[in-house]
Amino acid sequence: MNYHAAAAQLHLTQPAVTKQIQALEAQYQTRLFQYDGKRLSKTDACQILEQYARSIQYNYEEMEQAITGRKRFHLRIGATKTIGDYVLPDSIAQYVSAPDHEMTLIVDNTSRLLSMLDANELDFLVVEGLFDKKRYDWHTFRTEPFIGICAPDHPFSGRAVSMEELLKETLIVREPGSGTRDILERHLNLCGYGPNAFCKPLTISSFSVIRELVKKQLGISFLYQSVVGDDPAFGRFQAPPLTGEHAFYVVYLKHTHAGQYAHAFFSG
């Protein structure tokens, strides 16, 4: 979204990049970019072109493999931390138990995984965060309870908690861009709050550190039930609308066969 930066990355002059954009606009008879003041943005037509171009790139690499007769058994999967660390291990074990099955798993937050998917570095994602459902093909993998956790002897343990009570606590939350934080912030915003409304907000990217801090009564957190399972070291509480059932999604580029790879992975 910057002509000068694009030119530097492509080892071209800025006028050459401008000329290429103008040639595409002439070919498709539509504007691809527009300025709102000094801010450059994509038009709707540009976003459609980008979507198909990414799919074409993915399918081109698939075609090269098909022409050479190589079968595709190496999957490149992206998963958010909850899913990669606590939900997928059984599916991974089942898939790689076949002698010719190989895979790469990247565990990261939702925003970075979507960037990797766009760059054709991954075949599909399994995420719990927010994404543009018009931009990608997707289907629901499963639903999972999103709960509050605390120390087992904390006053919140085993009960429903009001927003007024919550805001007096230290909140331990994942980093911006993570699926669990996106979901928590979205529901906090609906109530007119954000993480900074809590008595003391802490940002921790590691689930293992979050778990240890909660067990030591140094704060509360919100995460998916699969992160703590049935561990008696944690108390659990409900705080509607912050808690409830949420979906895990399989996400992949439109107009590709990546959905078939996802199905093969989960079916073994």
Short mmCIF file of C-alpha atoms in Angstrom, two decimals:
data_model
loop_
_atom_site.label_atom_id
_atom_site.label_comp_id
_atom_site.label_asym_id
_atom_site.label_seq_id
_atom_site.Cartn_x
_atom_site.Cartn_y
_atom_site.Cartn_z
CA MET A 1 0.00 0.00 0.00
CA ASN A 2 2.92 2.31 -0.77
CA TYR A 3 4.22 2.86 -4.30
CA HIS A 4 7.74 3.75 -3.16
CA ALA A 5 8.03 0.66 -0.92
CA ALA A 6 6.58 -1.59 -3.64
CA ALA A 7 9.10 -0.24 -6.15
CA ALA A 8 12.00 -0.90 -3.77
CA GLN A 9 10.81 -4.47 -3.09
CA LEU A 10 10.43 -5.18 -6.83
CA HIS A 11 13.73 -3.47 -7.75
CA LEU A 12 11.86 -1.12 -10.09
CA THR A 13 11.45 2.63 -10.27
CA GLN A 14 8.31 4.14 -8.81
CA PRO A 15 7.11 5.33 -12.26
CA ALA A 16 7.46 1.74 -13.53
CA VAL A 17 5.19 0.46 -10.75
CA THR A 18 2.67 3.22 -11.49
CA LYS A 19 2.73 2.28 -15.18
CA GLN A 20 2.06 -1.40 -14.37
CA ILE A 21 -0.92 -0.45 -12.20
CA GLN A 22 -2.26 1.81 -14.94
CA ALA A 23 -1.89 -1.03 -17.47
CA LEU A 24 -3.91 -3.36 -15.23
CA GLU A 25 -6.57 -0.71 -14.75
CA ALA A 26 -6.77 -0.23 -18.53
CA GLN A 27 -6.98 -3.99 -19.11
CA TYR A 28 -9.81 -4.47 -16.62
CA GLN A 29 -11.37 -1.05 -17.23
CA THR A 30 -11.65 -0.24 -13.54
CA ARG A 31 -9.83 1.60 -10.78
CA LEU A 32 -7.73 -0.64 -8.51
CA PHE A 33 -6.52 1.94 -5.99
CA GLN A 34 -7.83 5.23 -4.71
CA TYR A 35 -6.70 7.96 -2.36
CA ASP A 36 -8.69 9.24 0.59
CA GLY A 37 -6.63 12.31 1.34
CA LYS A 38 -3.11 10.91 1.56
CA ARG A 39 -4.24 7.39 2.45
CA LEU A 40 -4.06 4.79 -0.33
CA SER A 41 -6.72 2.06 -0.30
CA LYS A 42 -7.84 -0.84 -2.49
CA THR A 43 -11.08 -0.63 -4.43
CA ASP A 44 -13.58 -3.49 -4.35
CA ALA A 45 -12.35 -4.51 -7.82
CA CYS A 46 -8.77 -4.62 -6.54
CA GLN A 47 -9.72 -6.93 -3.69
CA ILE A 48 -11.42 -9.30 -6.15
CA LEU A 49 -8.34 -9.26 -8.39
CA GLU A 50 -6.06 -9.92 -5.41
CA GLN A 51 -8.23 -12.83 -4.23
CA TYR A 52 -8.12 -14.56 -7.61
CA ALA A 53 -4.40 -13.81 -8.09
CA ARG A 54 -3.53 -15.54 -4.80
CA SER A 55 -5.64 -18.55 -5.78
CA ILE A 56 -3.99 -18.66 -9.23
CA GLN A 57 -0.55 -18.67 -7.62
CA TYR A 58 -1.54 -21.52 -5.31
CA ASN A 59 -3.09 -23.53 -8.15
CA TYR A 60 -0.05 -22.94 -10.38
CA GLU A 61 2.19 -24.66 -7.83
CA GLU A 62 -0.36 -27.48 -7.57
CA MET A 63 -0.26 -27.83 -11.37
CA GLU A 64 3.54 -28.11 -11.38
CA GLN A 65 3.34 -30.99 -8.91
CA ALA A 66 0.59 -32.71 -10.88
CA ILE A 67 2.55 -32.46 -14.16
CA THR A 68 5.60 -34.11 -12.60
CA GLY A 69 3.41 -36.88 -11.18
CA ARG A 70 4.27 -36.08 -7.56
CA LYS A 71 1.51 -36.75 -5.07
CA ARG A 72 0.82 -34.11 -2.43
CA PHE A 73 1.33 -35.55 1.05
CA HIS A 74 3.19 -32.65 2.72
CA LEU A 75 0.67 -30.35 4.35
CA ARG A 76 1.48 -26.84 5.57
CA ILE A 77 -0.92 -26.07 8.40
CA GLY A 78 -1.29 -22.96 10.53
CA ALA A 79 -3.02 -23.00 13.91
CA THR A 80 -3.60 -20.56 16.71
CA LYS A 81 -1.99 -21.46 20.03
CA THR A 82 -5.06 -22.92 21.70
CA ILE A 83 -5.72 -25.20 18.76
CA GLY A 84 -2.12 -26.04 17.87
CA ASP A 85 -1.08 -26.85 21.42
CA TYR A 86 -4.24 -28.41 22.85
CA VAL A 87 -6.64 -29.50 20.08
CA LEU A 88 -4.66 -30.75 17.05
CA PRO A 89 -2.06 -33.15 18.53
CA ASP A 90 -4.29 -36.24 18.08
CA SER A 91 -5.11 -35.34 14.45
CA ILE A 92 -1.43 -34.68 13.76
CA ALA A 93 -0.41 -38.04 15.22
CA GLN A 94 -3.03 -39.82 13.13
CA TYR A 95 -2.00 -38.06 9.90
CA VAL A 96 1.78 -38.53 10.21
CA SER A 97 1.40 -42.19 11.20
CA ALA A 98 1.03 -42.94 7.46
CA PRO A 99 4.54 -43.57 6.05
CA ASP A 100 4.19 -41.09 3.15
CA HIS A 101 2.49 -38.28 5.09
CA GLU A 102 4.57 -35.24 6.03
CA MET A 103 3.56 -31.88 7.44
CA THR A 104 4.68 -28.54 8.77
CA LEU A 105 2.73 -26.93 11.62
CA ILE A 106 3.07 -23.21 12.33
CA VAL A 107 1.56 -22.01 15.60
CA ASP A 108 1.01 -18.25 15.74
CA ASN A 109 -1.71 -15.68 16.26
CA THR A 110 -4.59 -15.30 13.83
CA SER A 111 -3.44 -12.13 12.07
CA ARG A 112 0.03 -13.48 11.29
CA LEU A 113 -1.36 -16.82 10.10
CA LEU A 114 -3.75 -15.07 7.71
CA SER A 115 -0.79 -13.14 6.27
CA MET A 116 1.06 -16.42 5.70
CA LEU A 117 -2.01 -17.94 4.05
CA ASP A 118 -2.26 -14.92 1.73
CA ALA A 119 1.44 -15.32 0.86
CA ASN A 120 0.84 -18.99 -0.12
CA GLU A 121 3.05 -20.20 2.72
CA LEU A 122 0.30 -22.37 4.24
CA ASP A 123 -2.39 -24.66 2.81
CA PHE A 124 -5.02 -24.02 5.44
CA LEU A 125 -5.51 -22.64 8.94
CA VAL A 126 -7.39 -23.82 12.00
CA VAL A 127 -8.21 -20.70 14.01
CA GLU A 128 -10.56 -19.38 16.66
CA GLY A 129 -10.07 -15.69 15.90
CA LEU A 130 -11.88 -13.22 13.69
CA PHE A 131 -11.29 -13.23 9.92
CA ASP A 132 -12.98 -11.87 6.79
CA LYS A 133 -15.42 -14.65 5.87
CA LYS A 134 -16.05 -13.12 2.44
CA ARG A 135 -12.36 -13.22 1.54
CA TYR A 136 -11.72 -16.90 2.27
CA ASP A 137 -13.42 -20.28 1.99
CA TRP A 138 -14.02 -21.81 5.42
CA HIS A 139 -16.02 -24.29 7.41
CA THR A 140 -16.63 -24.85 11.10
CA PHE A 141 -14.33 -27.44 12.64
CA ARG A 142 -16.01 -27.64 16.06
CA THR A 143 -17.28 -25.48 18.90
CA GLU A 144 -15.54 -25.05 22.24
CA PRO A 145 -16.54 -23.42 25.58
CA PHE A 146 -14.81 -20.07 26.21
CA ILE A 147 -14.54 -19.78 30.00
CA GLY A 148 -13.13 -17.67 32.80
CA ILE A 149 -10.41 -19.25 34.95
CA CYS A 150 -9.13 -18.40 38.40
CA ALA A 151 -7.45 -20.11 41.33
CA PRO A 152 -9.66 -22.90 42.78
CA ASP A 153 -10.20 -21.01 46.08
CA HIS A 154 -10.91 -17.68 44.36
CA PRO A 155 -14.36 -16.17 45.17
CA PHE A 156 -15.30 -16.45 41.46
CA SER A 157 -14.78 -20.22 41.29
CA GLY A 158 -17.88 -22.17 40.31
CA ARG A 159 -20.24 -19.23 39.87
CA ALA A 160 -21.54 -16.58 37.47
CA VAL A 161 -19.75 -13.24 37.88
CA SER A 162 -20.97 -9.71 37.13
CA MET A 163 -19.04 -7.17 35.08
CA GLU A 164 -18.66 -4.93 38.13
CA GLU A 165 -16.92 -7.75 40.02
CA LEU A 166 -14.68 -8.61 37.07
CA LEU A 167 -13.34 -5.08 36.63
CA LYS A 168 -11.87 -5.13 40.15
CA GLU A 169 -9.53 -7.98 39.15
CA THR A 170 -6.15 -8.30 37.45
CA LEU A 171 -6.84 -9.49 33.91
CA ILE A 172 -4.22 -11.68 32.21
CA VAL A 173 -4.81 -11.62 28.46
CA ARG A 174 -3.03 -12.74 25.29
CA GLU A 175 -1.31 -10.33 22.91
CA PRO A 176 -3.20 -8.23 20.30
CA GLY A 177 -3.93 -10.29 17.18
CA SER A 178 -4.49 -13.53 19.11
CA GLY A 179 -7.84 -15.26 18.72
CA THR A 180 -8.68 -15.37 22.44
CA ARG A 181 -7.96 -11.66 22.85
CA ASP A 182 -9.98 -10.74 19.75
CA ILE A 183 -13.00 -12.59 21.09
CA LEU A 184 -12.66 -11.16 24.59
CA GLU A 185 -12.21 -7.59 23.31
CA ARG A 186 -15.18 -7.89 20.96
CA HIS A 187 -17.51 -8.89 23.81
CA LEU A 188 -16.01 -6.36 26.21
CA ASN A 189 -16.63 -3.64 23.62
CA LEU A 190 -20.28 -4.67 23.39
CA CYS A 191 -20.48 -3.93 27.13
CA GLY A 192 -18.69 -0.60 26.69
CA TYR A 193 -15.33 -1.71 28.08
CA GLY A 194 -11.85 -2.78 27.01
CA PRO A 195 -9.02 -4.66 28.75
CA ASN A 196 -7.73 -1.43 30.30
CA ALA A 197 -10.99 -1.09 32.26
CA PHE A 198 -9.76 -3.87 34.58
CA CYS A 199 -7.94 -2.97 37.77
CA LYS A 200 -4.65 -4.24 36.31
CA PRO A 201 -4.33 -5.66 32.78
CA LEU A 202 -1.36 -7.93 31.99
CA THR A 203 -0.47 -9.00 28.42
CA ILE A 204 1.16 -12.45 28.28
CA SER A 205 1.62 -14.39 25.02
CA SER A 206 2.42 -17.74 26.66
CA PHE A 207 -0.38 -20.02 27.86
CA SER A 208 1.98 -21.78 30.26
CA VAL A 209 2.84 -18.46 31.94
CA ILE A 210 -0.85 -17.45 32.06
CA ARG A 211 -1.68 -20.78 33.72
CA GLU A 212 1.06 -20.34 36.35
CA LEU A 213 0.03 -16.77 37.21
CA VAL A 214 -3.62 -17.77 37.60
CA LYS A 215 -2.72 -20.77 39.78
CA LYS A 216 -0.69 -18.42 42.02
CA GLN A 217 -3.75 -16.15 42.44
CA LEU A 218 -2.10 -13.29 40.55
CA GLY A 219 -5.06 -12.70 38.24
CA ILE A 220 -7.90 -14.17 36.22
CA SER A 221 -8.03 -15.00 32.52
CA PHE A 222 -10.39 -16.02 29.73
CA LEU A 223 -9.53 -18.87 27.39
CA TYR A 224 -10.84 -22.03 25.81
CA GLN A 225 -11.65 -24.95 28.08
CA SER A 226 -9.23 -27.24 26.22
CA VAL A 227 -6.29 -25.17 27.59
CA VAL A 228 -7.03 -26.27 31.17
CA GLY A 229 -9.14 -29.39 30.55
CA ASP A 230 -10.12 -31.03 33.84
CA ASP A 231 -7.06 -29.76 35.76
CA PRO A 232 -8.15 -29.29 39.41
CA ALA A 233 -5.54 -26.54 39.82
CA PHE A 234 -8.02 -24.11 38.24
CA GLY A 235 -11.37 -22.74 39.22
CA ARG A 236 -13.82 -21.93 36.44
CA PHE A 237 -16.45 -19.23 36.25
CA GLN A 238 -19.01 -17.84 33.82
CA ALA A 239 -19.36 -14.15 32.94
CA PRO A 240 -21.89 -13.73 30.12
CA PRO A 241 -21.57 -12.32 27.51
CA LEU A 242 -17.76 -12.73 27.77
CA THR A 243 -18.05 -16.50 28.16
CA GLY A 244 -19.93 -19.04 26.05
CA GLU A 245 -19.56 -21.37 23.07
CA HIS A 246 -17.35 -20.26 20.18
CA ALA A 247 -16.40 -21.91 16.90
CA PHE A 248 -13.03 -23.12 15.62
CA TYR A 249 -12.72 -22.64 11.85
CA VAL A 250 -10.77 -24.25 9.01
CA VAL A 251 -9.79 -21.42 6.62
CA TYR A 252 -8.23 -21.60 3.13
CA LEU A 253 -7.94 -19.65 -0.12
CA LYS A 254 -10.95 -19.50 -2.39
CA HIS A 255 -10.95 -21.38 -5.73
CA THR A 256 -8.33 -23.95 -4.59
CA HIS A 257 -8.26 -27.61 -3.57
CA ALA A 258 -6.96 -26.76 -0.09
CA GLY A 259 -10.29 -27.71 1.46
CA GLN A 260 -9.74 -31.27 0.24
CA TYR A 261 -6.35 -31.34 1.98
CA ALA A 262 -8.00 -30.20 5.21
CA HIS A 263 -10.59 -32.95 4.89
CA ALA A 264 -7.83 -35.54 4.29
CA PHE A 265 -5.95 -34.31 7.35
CA PHE A 266 -8.88 -34.57 9.74
CA SER A 267 -10.18 -37.84 8.31
CA GLY A 268 -6.78 -39.50 8.56
#
